[in-house]
Coordinates of C-alpha atoms in Angstrom, one line a residue:
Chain H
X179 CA 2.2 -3.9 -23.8
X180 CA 2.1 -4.2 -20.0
X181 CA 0.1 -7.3 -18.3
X182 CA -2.9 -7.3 -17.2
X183 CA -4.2 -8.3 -14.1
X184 CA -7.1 -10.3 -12.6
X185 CA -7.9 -10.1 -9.1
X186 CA -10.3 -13.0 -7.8
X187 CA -11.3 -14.1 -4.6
X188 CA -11.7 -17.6 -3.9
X189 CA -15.1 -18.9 -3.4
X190 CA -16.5 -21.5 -0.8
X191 CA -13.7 -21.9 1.8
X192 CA -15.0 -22.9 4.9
X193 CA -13.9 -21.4 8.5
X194 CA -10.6 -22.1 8.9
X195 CA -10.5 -24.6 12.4
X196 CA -6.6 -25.2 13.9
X197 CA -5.0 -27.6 12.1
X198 CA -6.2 -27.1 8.9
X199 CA -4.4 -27.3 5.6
X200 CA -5.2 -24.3 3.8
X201 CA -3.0 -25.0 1.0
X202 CA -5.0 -27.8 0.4
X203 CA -8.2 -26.5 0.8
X204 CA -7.4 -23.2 -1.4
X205 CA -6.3 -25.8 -4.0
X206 CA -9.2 -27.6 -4.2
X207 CA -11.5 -24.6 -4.2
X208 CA -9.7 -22.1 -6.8
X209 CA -10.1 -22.6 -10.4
X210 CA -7.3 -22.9 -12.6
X211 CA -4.9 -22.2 -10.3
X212 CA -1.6 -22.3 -11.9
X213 CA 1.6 -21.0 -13.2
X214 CA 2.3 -17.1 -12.3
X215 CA -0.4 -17.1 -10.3
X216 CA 0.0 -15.2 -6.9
X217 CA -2.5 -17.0 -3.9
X218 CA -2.7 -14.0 -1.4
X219 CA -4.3 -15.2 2.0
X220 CA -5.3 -13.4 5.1
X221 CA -3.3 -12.9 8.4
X222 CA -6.6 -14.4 10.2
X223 CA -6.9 -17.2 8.2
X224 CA -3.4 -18.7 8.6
X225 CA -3.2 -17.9 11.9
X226 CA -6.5 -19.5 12.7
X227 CA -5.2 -22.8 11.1
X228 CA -1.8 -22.3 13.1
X229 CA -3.9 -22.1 16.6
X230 CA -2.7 -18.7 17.4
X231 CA -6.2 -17.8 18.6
X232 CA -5.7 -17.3 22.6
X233 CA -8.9 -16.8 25.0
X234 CA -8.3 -13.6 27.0
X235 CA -9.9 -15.8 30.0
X236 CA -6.5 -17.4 29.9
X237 CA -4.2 -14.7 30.1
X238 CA -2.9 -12.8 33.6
X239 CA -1.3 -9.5 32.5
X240 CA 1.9 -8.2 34.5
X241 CA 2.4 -4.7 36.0
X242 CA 3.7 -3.4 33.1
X243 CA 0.4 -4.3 30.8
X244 CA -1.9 -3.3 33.5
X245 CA -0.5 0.0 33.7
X246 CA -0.1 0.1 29.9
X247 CA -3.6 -0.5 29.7
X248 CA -4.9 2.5 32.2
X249 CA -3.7 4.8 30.5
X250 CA -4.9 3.4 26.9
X251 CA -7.8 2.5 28.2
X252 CA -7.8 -0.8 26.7
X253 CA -8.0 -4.7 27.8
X254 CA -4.6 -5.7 30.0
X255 CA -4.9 -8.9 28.8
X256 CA -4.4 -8.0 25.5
X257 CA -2.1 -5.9 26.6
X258 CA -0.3 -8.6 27.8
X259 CA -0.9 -10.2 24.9
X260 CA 1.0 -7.5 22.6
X261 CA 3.9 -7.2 25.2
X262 CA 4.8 -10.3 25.1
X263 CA 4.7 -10.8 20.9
X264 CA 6.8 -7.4 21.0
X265 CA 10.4 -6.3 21.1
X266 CA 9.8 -3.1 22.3
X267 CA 6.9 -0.6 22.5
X268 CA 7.3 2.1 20.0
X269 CA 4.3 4.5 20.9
X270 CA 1.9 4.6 23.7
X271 CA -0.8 7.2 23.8
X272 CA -4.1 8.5 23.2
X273 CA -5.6 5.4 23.2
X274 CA -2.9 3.3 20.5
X275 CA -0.1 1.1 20.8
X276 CA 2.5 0.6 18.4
X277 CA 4.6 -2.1 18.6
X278 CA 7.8 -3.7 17.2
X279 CA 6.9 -7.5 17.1
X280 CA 9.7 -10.0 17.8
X281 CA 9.4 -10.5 13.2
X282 CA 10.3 -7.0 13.1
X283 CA 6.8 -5.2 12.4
X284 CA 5.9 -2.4 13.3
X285 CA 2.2 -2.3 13.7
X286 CA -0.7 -1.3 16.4
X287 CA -1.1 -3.8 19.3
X288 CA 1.8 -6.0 17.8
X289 CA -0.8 -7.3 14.7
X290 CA -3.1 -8.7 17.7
X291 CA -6.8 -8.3 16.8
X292 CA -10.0 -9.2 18.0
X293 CA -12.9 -8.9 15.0
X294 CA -13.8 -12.2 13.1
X295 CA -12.9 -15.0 15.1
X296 CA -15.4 -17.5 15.8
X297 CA -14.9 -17.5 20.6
X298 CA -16.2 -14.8 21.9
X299 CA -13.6 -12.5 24.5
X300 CA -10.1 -14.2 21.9
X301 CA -7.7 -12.6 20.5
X302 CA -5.6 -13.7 17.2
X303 CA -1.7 -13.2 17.1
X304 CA 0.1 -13.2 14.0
X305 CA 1.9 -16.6 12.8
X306 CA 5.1 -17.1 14.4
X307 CA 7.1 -17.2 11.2
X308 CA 4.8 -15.8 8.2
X309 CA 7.3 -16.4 6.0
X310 CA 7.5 -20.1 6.9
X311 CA 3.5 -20.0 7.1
X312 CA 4.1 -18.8 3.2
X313 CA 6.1 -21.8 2.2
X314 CA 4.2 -23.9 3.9
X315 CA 1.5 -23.2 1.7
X316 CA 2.8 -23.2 -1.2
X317 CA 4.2 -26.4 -0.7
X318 CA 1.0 -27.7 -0.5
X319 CA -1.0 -25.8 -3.1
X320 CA 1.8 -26.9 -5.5
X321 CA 1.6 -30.6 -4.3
X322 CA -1.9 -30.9 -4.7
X323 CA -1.6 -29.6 -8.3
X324 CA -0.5 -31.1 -11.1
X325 CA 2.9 -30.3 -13.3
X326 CA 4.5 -28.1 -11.1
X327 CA 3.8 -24.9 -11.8
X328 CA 5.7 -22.0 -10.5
X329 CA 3.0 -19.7 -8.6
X330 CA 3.6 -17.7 -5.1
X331 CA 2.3 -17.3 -2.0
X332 CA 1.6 -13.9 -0.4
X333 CA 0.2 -13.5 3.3
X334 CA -1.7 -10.1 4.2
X335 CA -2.5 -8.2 7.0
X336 CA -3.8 -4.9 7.5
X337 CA -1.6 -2.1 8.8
X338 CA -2.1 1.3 9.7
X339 CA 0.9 3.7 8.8
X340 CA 2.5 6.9 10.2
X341 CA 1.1 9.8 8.2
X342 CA -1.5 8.9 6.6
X343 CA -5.1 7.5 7.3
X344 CA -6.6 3.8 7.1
X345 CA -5.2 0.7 6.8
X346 CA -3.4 -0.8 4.0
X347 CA -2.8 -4.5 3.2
X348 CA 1.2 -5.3 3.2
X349 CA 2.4 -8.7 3.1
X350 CA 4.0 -10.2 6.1
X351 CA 4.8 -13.6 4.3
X352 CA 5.2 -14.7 0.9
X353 CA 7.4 -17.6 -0.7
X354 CA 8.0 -17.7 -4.3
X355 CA 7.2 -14.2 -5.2
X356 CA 10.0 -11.6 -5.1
X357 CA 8.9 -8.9 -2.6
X358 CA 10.8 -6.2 -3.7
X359 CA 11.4 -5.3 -7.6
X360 CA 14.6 -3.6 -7.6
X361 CA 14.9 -0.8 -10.1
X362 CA 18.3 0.9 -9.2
X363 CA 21.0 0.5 -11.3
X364 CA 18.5 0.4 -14.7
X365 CA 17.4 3.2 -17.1
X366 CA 14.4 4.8 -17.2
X367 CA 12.7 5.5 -20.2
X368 CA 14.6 8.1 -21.7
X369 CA 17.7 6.3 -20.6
X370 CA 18.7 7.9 -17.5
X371 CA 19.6 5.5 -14.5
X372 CA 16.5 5.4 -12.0
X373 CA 18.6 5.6 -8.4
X374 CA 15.8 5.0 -5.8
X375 CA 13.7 2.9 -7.2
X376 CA 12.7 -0.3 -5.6
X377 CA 9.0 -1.3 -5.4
X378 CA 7.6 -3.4 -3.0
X379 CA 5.7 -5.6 -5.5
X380 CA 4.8 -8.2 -2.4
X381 CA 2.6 -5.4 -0.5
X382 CA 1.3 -4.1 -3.8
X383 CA -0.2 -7.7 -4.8
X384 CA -1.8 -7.9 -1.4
X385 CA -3.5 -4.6 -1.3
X386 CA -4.9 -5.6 -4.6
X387 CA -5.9 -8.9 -3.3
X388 CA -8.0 -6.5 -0.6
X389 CA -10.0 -4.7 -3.0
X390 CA -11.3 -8.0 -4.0
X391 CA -12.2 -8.8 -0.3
X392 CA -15.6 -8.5 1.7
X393 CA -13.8 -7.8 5.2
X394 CA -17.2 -9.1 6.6
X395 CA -17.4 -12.4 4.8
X396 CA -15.0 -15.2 4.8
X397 CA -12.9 -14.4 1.8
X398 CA -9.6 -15.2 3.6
X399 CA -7.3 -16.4 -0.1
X400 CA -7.9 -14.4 -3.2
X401 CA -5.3 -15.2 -6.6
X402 CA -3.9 -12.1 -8.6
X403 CA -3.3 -13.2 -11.8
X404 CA -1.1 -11.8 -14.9
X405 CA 1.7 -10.4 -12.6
X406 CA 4.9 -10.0 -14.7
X407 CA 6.2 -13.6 -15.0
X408 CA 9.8 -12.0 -14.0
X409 CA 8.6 -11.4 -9.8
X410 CA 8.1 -15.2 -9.8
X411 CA 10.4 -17.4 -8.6
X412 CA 10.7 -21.2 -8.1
X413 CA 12.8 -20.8 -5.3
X414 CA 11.0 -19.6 -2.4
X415 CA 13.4 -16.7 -2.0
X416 CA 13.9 -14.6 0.9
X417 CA 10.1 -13.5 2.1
X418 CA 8.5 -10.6 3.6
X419 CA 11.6 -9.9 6.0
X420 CA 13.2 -8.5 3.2
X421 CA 10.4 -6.2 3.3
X422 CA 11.6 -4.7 7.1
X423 CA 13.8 -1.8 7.0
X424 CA 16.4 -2.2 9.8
X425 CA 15.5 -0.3 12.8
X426 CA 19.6 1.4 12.4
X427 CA 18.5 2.4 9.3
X428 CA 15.2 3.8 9.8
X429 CA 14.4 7.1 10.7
X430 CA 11.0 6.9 12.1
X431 CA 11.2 5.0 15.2
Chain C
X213 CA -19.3 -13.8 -3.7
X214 CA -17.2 -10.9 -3.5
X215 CA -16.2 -8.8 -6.7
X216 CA -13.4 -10.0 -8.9
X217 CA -11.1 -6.9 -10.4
X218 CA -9.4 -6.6 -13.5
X219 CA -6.3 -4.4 -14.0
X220 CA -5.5 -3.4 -17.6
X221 CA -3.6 -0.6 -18.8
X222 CA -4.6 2.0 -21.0
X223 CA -2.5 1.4 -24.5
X224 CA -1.2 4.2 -26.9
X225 CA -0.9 7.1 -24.9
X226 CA 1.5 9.6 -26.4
X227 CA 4.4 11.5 -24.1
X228 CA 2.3 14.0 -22.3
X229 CA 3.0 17.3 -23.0
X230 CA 2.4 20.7 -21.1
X231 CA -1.2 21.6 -21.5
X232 CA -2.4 18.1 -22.6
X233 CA -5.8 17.5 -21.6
X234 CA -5.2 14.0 -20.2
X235 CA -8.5 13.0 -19.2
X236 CA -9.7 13.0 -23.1
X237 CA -6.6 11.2 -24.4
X238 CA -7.3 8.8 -21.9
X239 CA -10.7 8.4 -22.8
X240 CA -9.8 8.6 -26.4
X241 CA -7.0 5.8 -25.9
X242 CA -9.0 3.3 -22.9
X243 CA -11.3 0.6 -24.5
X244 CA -14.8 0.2 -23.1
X245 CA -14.6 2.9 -20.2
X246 CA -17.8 2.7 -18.3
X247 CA -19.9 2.8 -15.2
X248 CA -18.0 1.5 -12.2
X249 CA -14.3 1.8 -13.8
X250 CA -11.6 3.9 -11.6
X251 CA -8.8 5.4 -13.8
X252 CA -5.4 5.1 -12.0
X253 CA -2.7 7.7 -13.9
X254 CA 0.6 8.6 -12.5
X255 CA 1.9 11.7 -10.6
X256 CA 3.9 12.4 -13.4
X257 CA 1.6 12.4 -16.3
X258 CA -0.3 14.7 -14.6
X259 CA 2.4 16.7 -13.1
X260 CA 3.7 17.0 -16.9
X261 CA 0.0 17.9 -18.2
X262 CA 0.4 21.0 -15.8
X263 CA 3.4 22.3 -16.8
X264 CA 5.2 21.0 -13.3
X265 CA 8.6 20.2 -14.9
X266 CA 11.7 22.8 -14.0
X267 CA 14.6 23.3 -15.7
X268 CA 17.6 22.6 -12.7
X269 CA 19.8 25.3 -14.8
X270 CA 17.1 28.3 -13.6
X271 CA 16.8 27.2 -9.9
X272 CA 19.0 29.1 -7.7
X273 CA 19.2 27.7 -4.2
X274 CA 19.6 29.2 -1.2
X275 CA 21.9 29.3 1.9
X276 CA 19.1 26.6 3.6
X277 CA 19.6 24.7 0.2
X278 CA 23.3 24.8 0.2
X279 CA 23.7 23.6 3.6
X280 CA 21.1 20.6 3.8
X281 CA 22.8 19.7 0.5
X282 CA 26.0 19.7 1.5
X283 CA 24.8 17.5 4.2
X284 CA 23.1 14.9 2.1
X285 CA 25.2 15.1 -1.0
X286 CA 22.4 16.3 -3.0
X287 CA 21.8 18.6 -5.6
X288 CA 21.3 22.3 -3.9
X289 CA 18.7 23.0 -7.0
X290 CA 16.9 20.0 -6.3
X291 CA 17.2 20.7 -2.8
X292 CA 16.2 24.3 -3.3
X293 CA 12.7 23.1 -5.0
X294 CA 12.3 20.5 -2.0
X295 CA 12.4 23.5 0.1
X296 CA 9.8 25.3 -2.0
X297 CA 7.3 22.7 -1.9
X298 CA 7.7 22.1 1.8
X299 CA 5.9 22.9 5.2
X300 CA 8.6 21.2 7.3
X301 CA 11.2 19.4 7.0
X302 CA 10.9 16.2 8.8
X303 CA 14.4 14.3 8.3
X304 CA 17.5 15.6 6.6
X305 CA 20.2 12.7 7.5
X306 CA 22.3 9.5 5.5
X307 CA 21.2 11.4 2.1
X308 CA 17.8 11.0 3.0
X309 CA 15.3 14.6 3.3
X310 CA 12.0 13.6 4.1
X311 CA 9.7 16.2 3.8
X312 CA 6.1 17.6 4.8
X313 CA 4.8 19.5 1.3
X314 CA 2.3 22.2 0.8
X315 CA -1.0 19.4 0.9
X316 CA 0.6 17.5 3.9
X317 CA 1.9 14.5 2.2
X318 CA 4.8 13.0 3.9
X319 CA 7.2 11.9 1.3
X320 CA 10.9 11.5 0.2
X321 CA 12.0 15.0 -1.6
X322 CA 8.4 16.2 -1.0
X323 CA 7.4 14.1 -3.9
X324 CA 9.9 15.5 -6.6
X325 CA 11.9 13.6 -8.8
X326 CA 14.0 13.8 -11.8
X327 CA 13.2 10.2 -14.0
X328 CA 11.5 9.7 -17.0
X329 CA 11.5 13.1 -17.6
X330 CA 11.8 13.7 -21.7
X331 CA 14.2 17.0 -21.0
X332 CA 18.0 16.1 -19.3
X333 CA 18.6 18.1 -16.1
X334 CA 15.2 18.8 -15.0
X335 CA 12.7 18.0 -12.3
X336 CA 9.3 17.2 -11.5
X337 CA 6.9 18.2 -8.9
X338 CA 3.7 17.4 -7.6
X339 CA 0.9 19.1 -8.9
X340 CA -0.4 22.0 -7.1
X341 CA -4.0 20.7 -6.1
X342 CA -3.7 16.7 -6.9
X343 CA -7.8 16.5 -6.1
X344 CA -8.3 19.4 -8.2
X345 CA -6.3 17.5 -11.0
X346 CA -8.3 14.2 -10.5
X347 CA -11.7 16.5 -10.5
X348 CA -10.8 18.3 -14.0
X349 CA -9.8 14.6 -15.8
X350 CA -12.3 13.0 -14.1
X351 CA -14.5 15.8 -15.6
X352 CA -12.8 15.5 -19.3
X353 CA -13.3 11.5 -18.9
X354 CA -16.9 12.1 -18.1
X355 CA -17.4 14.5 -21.1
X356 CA -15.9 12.2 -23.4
X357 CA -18.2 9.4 -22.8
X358 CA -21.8 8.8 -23.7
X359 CA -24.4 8.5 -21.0
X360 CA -22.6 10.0 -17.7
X361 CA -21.4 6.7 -16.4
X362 CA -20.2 6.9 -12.6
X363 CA -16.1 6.3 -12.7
X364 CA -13.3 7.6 -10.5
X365 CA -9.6 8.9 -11.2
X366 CA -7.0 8.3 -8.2
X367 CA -3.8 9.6 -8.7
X368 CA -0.8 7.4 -7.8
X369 CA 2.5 8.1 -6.2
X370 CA 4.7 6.0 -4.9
X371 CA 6.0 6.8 -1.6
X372 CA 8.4 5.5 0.8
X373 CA 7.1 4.0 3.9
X374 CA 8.3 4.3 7.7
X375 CA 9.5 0.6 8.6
X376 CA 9.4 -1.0 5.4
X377 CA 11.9 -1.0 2.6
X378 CA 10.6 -0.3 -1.0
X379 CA 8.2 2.3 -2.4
X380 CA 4.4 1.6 -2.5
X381 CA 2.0 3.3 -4.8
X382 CA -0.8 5.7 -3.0
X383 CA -3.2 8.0 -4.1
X384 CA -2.2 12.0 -4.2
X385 CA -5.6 12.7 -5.5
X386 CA -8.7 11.5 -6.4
X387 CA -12.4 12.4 -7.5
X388 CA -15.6 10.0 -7.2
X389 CA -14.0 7.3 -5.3
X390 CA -14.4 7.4 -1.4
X391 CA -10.8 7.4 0.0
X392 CA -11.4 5.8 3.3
X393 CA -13.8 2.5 3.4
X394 CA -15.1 3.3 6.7
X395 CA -16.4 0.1 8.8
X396 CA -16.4 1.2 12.0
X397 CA -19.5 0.7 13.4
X398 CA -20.4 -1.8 11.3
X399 CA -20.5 -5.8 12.2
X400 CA -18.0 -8.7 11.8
X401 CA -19.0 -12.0 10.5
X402 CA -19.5 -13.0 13.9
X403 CA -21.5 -10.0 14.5
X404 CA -19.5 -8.2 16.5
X405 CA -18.5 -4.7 15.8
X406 CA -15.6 -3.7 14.3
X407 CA -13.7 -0.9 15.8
X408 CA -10.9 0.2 13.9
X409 CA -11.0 -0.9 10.3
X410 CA -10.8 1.8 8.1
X411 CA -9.4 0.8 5.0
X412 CA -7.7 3.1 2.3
X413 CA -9.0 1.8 -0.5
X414 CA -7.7 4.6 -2.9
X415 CA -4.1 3.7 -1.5
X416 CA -4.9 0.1 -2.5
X417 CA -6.7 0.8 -6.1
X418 CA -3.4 2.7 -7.3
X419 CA -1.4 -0.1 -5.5
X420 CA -3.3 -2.6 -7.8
X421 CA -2.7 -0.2 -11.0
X422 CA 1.1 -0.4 -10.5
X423 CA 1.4 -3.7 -10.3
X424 CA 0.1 -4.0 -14.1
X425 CA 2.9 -0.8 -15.0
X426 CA 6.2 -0.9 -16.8
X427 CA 8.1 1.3 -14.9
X428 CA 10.3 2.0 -18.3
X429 CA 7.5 1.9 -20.6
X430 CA 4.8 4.7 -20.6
X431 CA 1.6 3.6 -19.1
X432 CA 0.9 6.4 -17.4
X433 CA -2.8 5.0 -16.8
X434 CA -4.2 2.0 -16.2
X435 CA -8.0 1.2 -15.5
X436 CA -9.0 -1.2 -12.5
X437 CA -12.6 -2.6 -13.0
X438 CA -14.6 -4.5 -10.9
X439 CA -14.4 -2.8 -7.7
X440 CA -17.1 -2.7 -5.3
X441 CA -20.0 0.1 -6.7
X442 CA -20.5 1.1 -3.3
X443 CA -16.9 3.0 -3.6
X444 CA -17.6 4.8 -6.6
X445 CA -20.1 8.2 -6.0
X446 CA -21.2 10.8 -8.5
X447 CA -20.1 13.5 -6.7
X448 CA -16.5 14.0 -6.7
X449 CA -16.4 13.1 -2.3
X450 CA -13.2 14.2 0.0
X451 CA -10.7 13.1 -1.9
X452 CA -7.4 12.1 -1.5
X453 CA -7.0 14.8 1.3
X454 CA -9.0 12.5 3.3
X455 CA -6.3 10.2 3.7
X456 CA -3.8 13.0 5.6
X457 CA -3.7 12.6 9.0
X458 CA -3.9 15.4 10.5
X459 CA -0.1 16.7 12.0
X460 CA -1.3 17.0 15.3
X461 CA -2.4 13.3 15.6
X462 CA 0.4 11.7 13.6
X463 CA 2.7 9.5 16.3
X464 CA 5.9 9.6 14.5
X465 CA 6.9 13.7 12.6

């Protein structure tokens, strides 16, 4: 018999100011948080608590975001903002800018958005190092409980993807949760090797942690419960990066 | 407080068979199926249900087939039924053929693939009209049960992504489940408008169904409860369709 899942958000968390411990606070606000448990928390929130919030006030954009921006008809400060969290510019036109960011995302406007954040005319980049925002966390759900227990941390954002319509919750952080589940190598049911299987278990868990989200309240950490024991690790192991396809490898940008 | 979701497979269900009317074993197998559930199956139980399986021995490729598989060190049957399923090809390098198919999914092998499959040397495809699938189990479901209660099926795939290593899980099909959550338009918890968040919340409920699916054992379908009501409709809706974006305004084929 395969596990079964619950999918719960966590109640009562107040608005994340800069500064804040969220691993604390999701600690002492979930119930029964413990081992197996994957803590999935939002982009926004961790970033809010890292103080990447910048006020557009602030920022002059160069030549290059000023022209960027004519022609996408968008704000060259954040513009600016995007260029200078990106590696390089993948796409720009008909009004959307895709971006690598300097973690290796590929994303519109480099992750940078503007909706629910408590200043007017700001802007909210993602965490400089997600994965170290991840372990982090986890470091301090786990010290604030008791015995130990072996759950994982999964940071979410949502991305929009070539082909196919929406947005779509991936992880870009997570410690103590294996982000890919590697099938290659083992048999399939009626005993045949399965060659190209590897699921990305890390993006899976967040996009269920979404369904369970009201994107206009502040829901920012839900915990998925019952995933198979085996995806959790005591180590923090090696994060969302693993999740990045090498851009020598990739055939789409 | 925002819905919480449970995931639970669906125990018992035999190997599916050709003919099989899966949407009445499901219900037959599925404990407590009711108003509000959305049934998550696989690609390939329904593919198998609709007689999509081919014998390699009676595909005989042609000179495109030889050629591309030659190039990729693939079979140039399997090849041969990539072709047939196809548009366009989009990428044929580094053993990779990436694919647009007949409905406009972009996908590895346009969606075919040769595990779990109870007969050696075969392959599966996608079915021929994935919403039309999800509308006839949906419709066998809905028979089965007393009292018309409003549930969904998605179909689930899981498709490579540009950018990211790993397969994720999205929906190929679905009936009575909006695709798209639309909140453009609507406000933030600031109160500002959001602009750009669609989210593809049929992607994310198959997503969620993986995660509580043995990819060895047969759980072809798995229920996810709990999500928000205001997703599920009594008609059937656009389906997974909605998700394609259309050709002409994809960035990266």
């Amino acid at each position: 018999m395969s596990p079964a899942l619950s999918v719960e958000p966590v109640p009562g968390l107040p608005e994340i100011e800069p500064g804040a411990r969220l691993g604390e606070l999701i600690a002492e606000a979930a119930e029964g948080l413990g081992e197996g448990d994957v803590v999935a928390i939002s982009q926004k929130a961790v970033s809010k608590a890292e103080g990447r919030v910048r006020r557009l006030a602030g920022v002059a954009p160069g030549d290059e975001a000023e022209q960027l921006a004519q022609g996408l008809g968008k704000d060259p400060r954040l513009v600016q903002l995007v260029l200078e969290e990106s590696v390089k510019v993948l796409r720009a036109e008909r009004g959307v800018l895709i971006a690598e960011t300097r973690h290796g995302f590929v994303c519109a406007n480099a992750g940078i958005d503007t909706s629910n954040l408590a200043e007017p005319d700001s802007a909210c980049l993602l965490p400089e190092d997600p994965d170290a925002s991840a372990r982090r966390i986890r470091g301090e759900i786990s010290g604030a409980l008791e015995g130990s227990p072996v759950l994982a941390v999964a940071i979410g954002d949502s991305f929009g993807r070539a082909w196919r319509l929406g947005q779509a919750e991936v992880a870009i952080g997570c410690a103590g949760l294996a982000p890919l589940d590697d099938w290659r190598g083992r048999a399939d049911a009626a005993g045949r090797e399965l060659t190209a299987t590897r699921i990305a278990v890390a993006d899976e868990a967040v996009a269920a942690a979404d369904l369970a989200r009201d994107k206009t309240s502040r829901t920012p950490a839900v915990v998925v419960r019952g995933l198979d024991r085996r995806l959790l690790t005591r180590e923090d192991g090696p994060g969302a990066a693993a999740l990045l396809r090498p851009p020598e490898e990739d055939l789409f940008r």
